[in-house]
Amino acid sequence: MRSEYNRFIGCNAEFEEAEYVLFGAPFDGTTSYRPGTRFGPSVMRRESFGIETYSPYQYCDLEDCAVFDAGDLELPFGNTERVLEMIEHMTSKIITRDKKPVMLGGEHLVTLGAVRALVKKYPDLRIIHLDAHADLRDEYLGEKLSHATVMRRCSELVGMKNIYQFGIRSGTADEFLFGRIQNPIFGLENVDEEIENILFVAQDYPVYITLDLDVLDPSIFPGTGTPEHNGFTVSEVLAYTMAFSDLNIVGFDLVELSPPYDPSGISAAAANLILREMLIYYSQFNRSQQIAENSSLDDIDDLEIDTEFII
Amino acid sequence: MRSEYNRFIGCNAEFEEAEYVLFGAPFDGTTSYRPGTRFGPSVMRRESFGIETYSPYQYCDLEDCAVFDAGDLELPFGNTERVLEMIEHMTSKIITRDKKPVMLGGEHLVTLGAVRALVKKYPDLRIIHLDAHADLRDEYLGEKLSHATVMRRCSELVGMKNIYQFGIRSGTADEFLFGRIQNPIFGLENVDEEIENILFVAQDYPVYITLDLDVLDPSIFPGTGTPEHNGFTVSEVLAYTMAFSDLNIVGFDLVELSPPYDPSGISAAAANLILREMLIYYSQFNRSQQIAENSSLDDIDDLEIDTEFII
Amino acid sequence: MRSEYNRFIGCNAEFEEAEYVLFGAPFDGTTSYRPGTRFGPSVMRRESFGIETYSPYQYCDLEDCAVFDAGDLELPFGNTERVLEMIEHMTSKIITRDKKPVMLGGEHLVTLGAVRALVKKYPDLRIIHLDAHADLRDEYLGEKLSHATVMRRCSELVGMKNIYQFGIRSGTADEFLFGRIQNPIFGLENVDEEIENILFVAQDYPVYITLDLDVLDPSIFPGTGTPEHNGFTVSEVLAYTMAFSDLNIVGFDLVELSPPYDPSGISAAAANLILREMLIYYSQFNRSQQIAENSSLDDIDDLEIDTEFII
Amino acid sequence: MRSEYNRFIGCNAEFEEAEYVLFGAPFDGTTSYRPGTRFGPSVMRRESFGIETYSPYQYCDLEDCAVFDAGDLELPFGNTERVLEMIEHMTSKIITRDKKPVMLGGEHLVTLGAVRALVKKYPDLRIIHLDAHADLRDEYLGEKLSHATVMRRCSELVGMKNIYQFGIRSGTADEFLFGRIQNPIFGLENVDEEIENILFVAQDYPVYITLDLDVLDPSIFPGTGTPEHNGFTVSEVLAYTMAFSDLNIVGFDLVELSPPYDPSGISAAAANLILREMLIYYSQFNRSQQIAENSSLDDIDDLEIDTEFII
Amino acid sequence: MRSEYNRFIGCNAEFEEAEYVLFGAPFDGTTSYRPGTRFGPSVMRRESFGIETYSPYQYCDLEDCAVFDAGDLELPFGNTERVLEMIEHMTSKIITRDKKPVMLGGEHLVTLGAVRALVKKYPDLRIIHLDAHADLRDEYLGEKLSHATVMRRCSELVGMKNIYQFGIRSGTADEFLFGRIQNPIFGLENVDEEIENILFVAQDYPVYITLDLDVLDPSIFPGTGTPEHNGFTVSEVLAYTMAFSDLNIVGFDLVELSPPYDPSGISAAAANLILREMLIYYSQFNRSQQIAENSSLDDIDDLEIDTEFII
Amino acid sequence: MRSEYNRFIGCNAEFEEAEYVLFGAPFDGTTSYRPGTRFGPSVMRRESFGIETYSPYQYCDLEDCAVFDAGDLELPFGNTERVLEMIEHMTSKIITRDKKPVMLGGEHLVTLGAVRALVKKYPDLRIIHLDAHADLRDEYLGEKLSHATVMRRCSELVGMKNIYQFGIRSGTADEFLFGRIQNPIFGLENVDEEIENILFVAQDYPVYITLDLDVLDPSIFPGTGTPEHNGFTVSEVLAYTMAFSDLNIVGFDLVELSPPYDPSGISAAAANLILREMLIYYSQFNRSQQIAENSSLDDIDDLEIDTEFII
C-alpha cells in the first residue's frame, strides 16, 4: 500500500542487478540568480508518473531495462567543496561496482563531482556537453567553483579538446574565444554533421554526456534559471542522444531543471521524456533487442531520417 | 448593461435558429493526477473576449455563423455514471432538434456521454480522435470508466476500426498493440497522407471529432494534466481540422484544457482560436459562402499548400 | 542514502510496535468547486521536514511516540463507493490489530469510510467534529455521498446526538435547524464551557475526532477549497485538542488541506504542527511521562490557563 | 441549464422589486502601482458560490432580501472623467427609482462617481469611510482624480466634517493634518466609542458607506494593491457595519479587492461574507423580521457585546 | 558597492556620448483586459542580468555600443493625454540632441507619443510595425486613444501607406479592410519577399520600428495581455530586424511585455535578447566594425541564408 | 528622470551625513529547504514605495531621519566563509565612521558577519534576538556555518548569557536545553516582563538587534522559508522594538524575508513597516524631537499602554 512516488517510474531494479544507478544531486548553492534546481530530482520523480514507461519511439519499455533509483544525496548547503566530494564518492561507489551513474541535478556544478570520479577510472574520458551556455569562465564572482565555470574545471581534468559542446549560444567573448581556440564550440549549425564527426573521433573512448536541459528552447523548457532562446526542440535532443548510443557511454547527467519556474510542469515532462529515452537508448536490454531485430534505427548514416522519424 | 461574459464570444444565436449548440461539461472526476479541467469551459468563455470573432484565415466572422451557447451542465461530482447520463441527455436534446453539439470538457471521459447519444441516432458513426494519449486501456485503477479508457469504451460502441486516431505518442505497450491490430494508430508521421485516406473512407458516414487538446505541443498548450512533448502546432491542427470540413461532421468536442496549469492563458487562447476556426469551418454559412466564391481552400489536393497558408 | 521524504517526520515506528498508524486518503472526487485536497497527504509529508519533531509546548519528542506511516491509499477516482470501501478496509485492518488510525485527507467524505469501520468495533462511538461547515445536508447536487453530507451520513451510523460540532459558521438554514434540533451545534461562543460538557458526557465512550482544517481562520489556513472567515486560531485548536486527551481517543483525522491554494505553505505548516501535537497529546508515551511528572497540563479545570500558556 | 455564475449568489430579485441594486465598476485606471481591482466584481460573483446565502449571524437568508444584480459597467480605460460620468449615470438611474446602489469596485476613485449622483438627491449626505489610507491628497502625480485623492474630492461635495473616517493608518503628514483639522480621523483606537458618536450625529441624515476593503488586516485580506498592516478583523468590520444599520443607509460600496494578489481566494471570501452581511443588515426584510422578533441585536448600547457575539 | 540593477545590462554610456537613449514608458492605462505592461521596463532591466552583453550572433559586445539608459518616466495613471505628452517631450529631448530613442513599453499606445515627436523632426517618417494585432480601429470602447487604435492614430500623422505591417493575424473585418485598401497588411506569408520590398521603398527615408512583442508566438512569449497563436519565432524576428539594419533607423520601441503573465521569465528573456541584438544591429560601432570586416551578414540577398544562420 | 527604486523609500541621506547605513546581504547559500531570501533586500526596496514615509504611530517622517541606502553587497554564492568576510568588512567600514549598520537579509547566517565586526569594536556587545527558531545547533548537516547554527556561533563571540531571545517556539530538545541552561530562552509568555528585565540588564551596554522576521505569525508573514505558527503580531513587534529604543542600539538587522513565498506582498509590507518604524524609533532626530515634546511614548512603565496604543 505504500506509494512508489519516491522512485522514478519504471526504475524498479535492485542495486545488484542494475546496469544504471540513478541518483539525485539536489544542489544549487552557486546559483547566482534564480535558485530552485535543488528541487529538480524530487519533482522529476513525482512527475514521472505522468509519462508511461513504454517508449513508442523505441518499442521498448523502461521496466525491461535494469535501472536502480538510489534516491537523493543529502548535501550540505554552503560548503561547495564538500558537496563535490560527496558526489564524487557516490559516483565512485557506482562505477567501482561496474555500474553506470545517471545523475539528476541540481545546478551544473554537480557534474564536476561526477567527472572527478570518472576520470580516475577512465583517464581518457571524453565529455559530450549539451548546453545553452559555454560554462567556460575561469572564475565567477571571484569563485573557481561555480555553475558558470564547471566545464573549465572539467577541461582541466580531461583536456578541452576532449569536450564536445553543442547548442552553445550564450557566453562572454572570452569564453567563445577560449572554446574556439581549444576546440570548436559546436553552435546551432551543422549539428548533424558535427555529431557524425564525434561518433568518429570518440568511438574508441569512454564517453560521459552532460545535458544541461537549458539547451532546449525556453518555449519547451521554461523551468530553468537562465533561459536562452533559440534552443533545440525535444525531437532534436532525442535524435542527438539516440545517435550517441553507438558510443561507449559510461554515464550521463541531466541538470538545471528548476521547478519553481515551471508552474505548468512541461519542463519536468520534457526532462522525464528525455531521461526515459536515454535510459532505453543506452541500456543493454534494448541494444541487444535491437540487434536481434536487425534494427537500423541507430545507424549513423540514417541520422537525418531518424530525426524526422522522431518528430 | 449586463455583461455577456457568460457566453463564448460571437455565439449569439438563439437556440431555435442555431446550427451548432455549444455546452460545457465541466467534469474531471476520474482525473487521477492533476485535476482542473472542470474549469475549462468557464475559462474558455471568459478568455474568448481576448480573441476577435473575425477569422483572417477564412475571411469570415463567427458572428455570421449560427451558434447558441447553452452554458454549462451542473454535474454531480463523485457519480461518474450519472454525469455520463446527463451529458448523453443533453446531446440527445440537441441532435433530436437537428442541431449539432459542440462540447467543451472537462476531462476526456465526457466524450463517452456524447458518443452514447450520437450512436443511437447515427449507428454508423465514425470518430476522428486527435490526442497525445491512446486512451485505449480496458480499465484504469480498477475502473472501466476513466479518461484513460474512454476510447476503448467508444470502440465498443462504434467498432475500433471506425475510430481514426492522430497524434498518439503515449500509451502502454498493450494499448499500442490493441490499437495497431484493430486499426492503425496514426502517429506523428505521414499525417497528411493519412488524412486523405480518412477523407476517402469516411466520406459517406456521419463523423464526430473528439479533440483532446493535449495533442498540441506542450510549448503551445501547457495547460493540461498530462503534457506529452512532440505534439502538433496550432497551424497543423487548423490544417487538419480544416481538411475534415469535407466530411459530414455531426458534432465535435474540445477537452482537457486545465486552466490551473495555464497561468499565462496561452492554452485557453489556443483552444479558443481552434474552436472559432472549427465552428467557422463546419458552419453552413461559411461553406455556402465559400462555394459562392468558388473557393479552393478546402480542396483535398491542396492540403499541403493550405497548411503553409495557415502557417 | 535514500531520502525519508516519503514518511511524516518523526513517524519512524515499525507497524508492529506502533500505537498509531498514519495513512493518507488522497481523494477529492466529490469536491464541487476547487479540487486539490488529493495532494494534501503528500504535501504534509514533504513539508513536515520544515518543523521539528520536538514539541516545546509539551516538552516531548514525536520520535518517542510510536507512530507508523503507512503511506497513501491508491484510490480510484470516479468511483466514490469503492473509495469508501477501501478506506473502511484500511481502517479495519488497523483497529483489528488494536492500533489507532490517523487519516490524512483528502476531502471530508473520507471520514465516512473510517467511521463505518470504527462503528463496527465501537457501536457506542462518539464523534467530535471541528469544522467551519455543518456538512449536514441530506444530499448535495442530487448525491447522498458528498463532502457536504458527510456528517449527516455519520449521524445515521452513530446518532446525531453523539456528534459534537465546533466552529460551525456556515450552512443552510436547514442544516442549522437539523443540527440544533438533534443536538446543539457548538458555534464560536462559549467553546471552553462546551468542551467541559463534552469531557463529561463522552468520558466513558470511545471517541473519534474529525478535524476539518477549515475550522481554522483563513488567515492561518488559506489552503482549502471553501475558506470561511471568523475561524479558530492555531492556539485555540491546540488547546481544544489538548483538552480531549482526557477522553478515550480511538482515532482521528485531519482533512481538507488543499495545497494548490497554499502557495506559501503556511496551511501545511499549520496542519503539520497540529498533527504533531495531537499525536503527542494522545500517545501513551507522553501520557505516562506526564503522569510521572505529575503534570497538571491536561487538567480540565486549567483549560483557560492552558490556552493562555499555548498562546 | 444555463449557469447563474454571472450574478452574486442569492441576488435573485428582478429590478422592479429590488430594494438594492448591485453593480460592478471594474476600473483601476488611476492605480499607480499594482493594478488588478478591475477583476474584483467578476471574481466576487464567481467566488460567491463558495459561501452560503444563509447568515448564521443574523438567522436570515440573503435570498429573502430583495437584491438585483445588474452586472458590470463596461468602462473605457484611459478616460477617467468619462468613467466617473458612467458611474454617476448608473447611480442616478438606481436612486431615481428609489432603489439603493451597492457598487463593487474597482479602485477607490469609483466612489466619487456614486457620490456625485447621491449628493444631487441628498444634499446633506454623510459618508462613512472605512479605509487603511486617508485618500485625502489634493493631487497625486499631478492628477486631481486619483484613488489617492478620492475622499478629498468627496469632501468638496459634502464637506470634510461630514465624512467619518475609520481605520486610517497610512497617509502623509499633510493628509493627517488636513483630516484632523477638519474632523477627527478615527484611527484604530476607541472605535466603539466613535461609532456611538456617529450614530448620534448622523442619525437624521442620509448616509453612504464606502468600505475600502484594505481596512482589513492584510493577513485576512492580502488581495489588494497597497496592503497596510494593523488592520481590522472580519468580526470587527461586521460589528461596525452592523452598528450602522440604525442609520439611514442610502447606498454603499466595497472597493479595492485585487484578485491577482489573492491566489488562495481568502480576500474574495472576506469581501463576499461582508457583502452578504451588509445586504442583510440593511435590508427591509431583515429589519422588519428583527423588529417582529424584538431582536436586540442592533441595539447601540450592546455594541460591545455584539462584537463578542460575532467573534 | 551600489548595484547596477537599475539599468539595462551593458548600457553603460553617459548621455552625452550615447548614440541611443533607452527609456521606459511604464503605462498600461488603456489596457482593457489584462493589465501589467507597466511592469515591463523594470522587469526587462532586472532580468537583463540573465543574458550576456556579448552577442555570439554578431560577434560584438553591447558594452562597445554607446547606449545610455535614462530610466523610466513617471507617468500619471488616469490621464492618457498627459502621458502621451510626457513621452513626446522625452522623445523630443533625445532627438533634439541627435540621439536615437529606444522606448520600452508599456502598452502599445505609448508609441503614439514617440511618433508625434519624431514626425515633427522627420515629416517623411516611415513606420515598420510588427504585431499580432492590426491596431487600426478608429475608436475602442468609445475612445480615440487606445492600444487598439494606436496605428490608426499614427496613420493620421504619417499616412497609412507609409506604415508597413508584419505578422498581423488578429483584427476585425473592418481593420483588415482598412489596412488592405490603404496598404497591404503583411501577414505571415512571404515575409522575406515583403521585407525586400520595404528595404527598397523605404531606403531613402527615416524609419521608426515599433515592435509589439506579441508578434512572437505565445509559446515563446506568453507574457502579454492578448496572446495570439501562429506567431513568429525569435530567430525570425532577429532575421527581420537584422535586415532592417540597412535602413536609416531613427528610433524604435519594444512594447506589450506583461510580466505578471510570465512566471517563468521566458518572455522577458526573449524581449531582452531581441533588444540586445537590435541595439547592436543598429549601432554605429557594430556597423563600422562590420564594414571593416567586409561582413556580408546584412546583405539583402542573403536574407534566407542569414535566417538559417541565426537559427 | 531616473527612478529611485534602487533605494528604500525615504532613505535619502548622503553617506557622510547619515546616522544609519542600510545595506542588503542577499545571501541564502546555507538555506537547506526553500531558498529565496536572496531576493529579500531588492523586493523590500521595490515594495517600499507602497508605504508612506510618514509614521502615524510616531508623528514623524522617515525623510527627516538620516539614513543612507548603500545598496546590496554582491556576494559569491557557494563560498560561505567569504560571504561572511564581505559582510564583516562592510559592517566595519560603517562603524569605523561612527555610523550604525542596518542590514537586510538574506538568511539568518548573515548576522554572524555583522556581529563579528561589531564585537571587535564593542567587546561587551549584547544581542537581542527575535525569532521563531532557536538557531542554537552546534552544527547542521555537518556544517558549522548555517542559518540553523548562527546564534550558537554568535554565542561563542559574546557569550550565551548576553543573548536575549524572544518568540522562540521551534527547536530540538538539545537547543532548548542549551538555551535554558545558559540563559532563559524567552518564549511567548510574559514578554512584557522579560523586556523590562532586558531594559534593566542591558542598559549600560551596546546592543545589536537581530530580527528574524519569521518571529511574526505566518498569517502576517507567510513569505519565509520555515513558517512556524503561533507567532507575534505586527503590533507586538512594534511595541517590543519601540521599548528597546531606550537602549544603546548600535545596529540591527531584519532577515529571512523570502519573496517567492509571498505572492501577495504582505510579508514585504510587514517588513517594510517594521523597518520604517525601527529606523524612526532609533534615530536621533526622532528622539530629540520626542524629548522636546516631553513625549512619554517610550516610557518603560507605560509599555502595556503603548502596546494598546499601537494596536
PDB file of C-alpha atoms in Angstrom, chain D residues 28-36 38-39 74-80 82 140-143 145 261, chain E residues 28-36 38-39 74-80 82 140-143 145 261:
ATOM      1  CA  ASP D  28      -8.393  50.539 -11.922  1.00  0.00           C
ATOM      2  CA  GLY D  29      -7.197  53.212 -14.325  1.00  0.00           C
ATOM      3  CA  THR D  30      -5.522  55.503 -11.774  1.00  0.00           C
ATOM      4  CA  THR D  31      -3.920  52.719  -9.771  1.00  0.00           C
ATOM      5  CA  SER D  32      -0.302  53.761  -9.702  1.00  0.00           C
ATOM      6  CA  TYR D  33       1.362  50.600  -8.504  1.00  0.00           C
ATOM      7  CA  ARG D  34      -0.292  47.184  -8.688  1.00  0.00           C
ATOM      8  CA  PRO D  35      -3.392  47.070 -10.917  1.00  0.00           C
ATOM      9  CA  GLY D  36      -5.992  44.337 -10.725  1.00  0.00           C
ATOM     10  CA  ARG D  38     -10.787  45.676 -12.359  1.00  0.00           C
ATOM     11  CA  PHE D  39     -11.211  41.943 -11.795  1.00  0.00           C
ATOM     12  CA  GLU D  74     -18.297  48.457 -19.426  1.00  0.00           C
ATOM     13  CA  LEU D  75     -15.902  51.265 -18.650  1.00  0.00           C
ATOM     14  CA  PRO D  76     -13.488  52.857 -21.139  1.00  0.00           C
ATOM     15  CA  PHE D  77      -9.973  52.539 -19.771  1.00  0.00           C
ATOM     16  CA  GLY D  78      -7.858  55.619 -20.236  1.00  0.00           C
ATOM     17  CA  ASN D  79     -10.625  58.203 -19.882  1.00  0.00           C
ATOM     18  CA  THR D  80     -11.098  58.736 -16.181  1.00  0.00           C
ATOM     19  CA  ARG D  82     -15.919  59.503 -18.664  1.00  0.00           C
ATOM     20  CA  TYR D 140      -1.373  62.670  -6.889  1.00  0.00           C
ATOM     21  CA  LEU D 141       1.319  62.520  -9.571  1.00  0.00           C
ATOM     22  CA  GLY D 142      -0.124  65.799 -10.785  1.00  0.00           C
ATOM     23  CA  GLU D 143      -3.668  64.492 -11.100  1.00  0.00           C
ATOM     24  CA  LEU D 145      -8.681  62.442  -9.980  1.00  0.00           C
ATOM     25  CA  TYR D 261      -2.850  39.245  -5.366  1.00  0.00           C
TER      26      TYR D 261
ATOM     27  CA  ASP E  28      -0.974  50.405 -19.366  1.00  0.00           C
ATOM     28  CA  GLY E  29      -3.823  52.812 -18.735  1.00  0.00           C
ATOM     29  CA  THR E  30      -5.955  51.898 -21.761  1.00  0.00           C
ATOM     30  CA  THR E  31      -5.423  48.171 -21.494  1.00  0.00           C
ATOM     31  CA  SER E  32      -8.944  46.842 -21.459  1.00  0.00           C
ATOM     32  CA  TYR E  33      -8.419  43.295 -20.336  1.00  0.00           C
ATOM     33  CA  ARG E  34      -5.259  42.139 -18.542  1.00  0.00           C
ATOM     34  CA  PRO E  35      -3.063  44.991 -17.271  1.00  0.00           C
ATOM     35  CA  GLY E  36       0.576  44.557 -16.363  1.00  0.00           C
ATOM     36  CA  ARG E  38       3.539  48.884 -16.706  1.00  0.00           C
ATOM     37  CA  PHE E  39       5.978  46.450 -15.120  1.00  0.00           C
ATOM     38  CA  GLU E  74       6.953  58.649 -14.008  1.00  0.00           C
ATOM     39  CA  LEU E  75       3.619  58.682 -15.768  1.00  0.00           C
ATOM     40  CA  PRO E  76       0.306  59.809 -14.239  1.00  0.00           C
ATOM     41  CA  PHE E  77      -2.172  56.956 -14.481  1.00  0.00           C
ATOM     42  CA  GLY E  78      -5.653  58.014 -15.473  1.00  0.00           C
ATOM     43  CA  ASN E  79      -4.676  60.922 -17.740  1.00  0.00           C
ATOM     44  CA  THR E  80      -3.888  59.395 -21.105  1.00  0.00           C
ATOM     45  CA  ARG E  82      -0.774  63.860 -20.455  1.00  0.00           C
ATOM     46  CA  TYR E 140     -12.276  51.420 -28.979  1.00  0.00           C
ATOM     47  CA  LEU E 141     -14.912  51.406 -26.243  1.00  0.00           C
ATOM     48  CA  GLY E 142     -15.712  54.922 -27.382  1.00  0.00           C
ATOM     49  CA  GLU E 143     -12.143  56.175 -27.052  1.00  0.00           C
ATOM     50  CA  LEU E 145      -6.696  56.936 -27.716  1.00  0.00           C
ATOM     51  CA  TYR E 261       1.692  36.647 -17.168  1.00  0.00           C
TER      52      TYR E 261
END
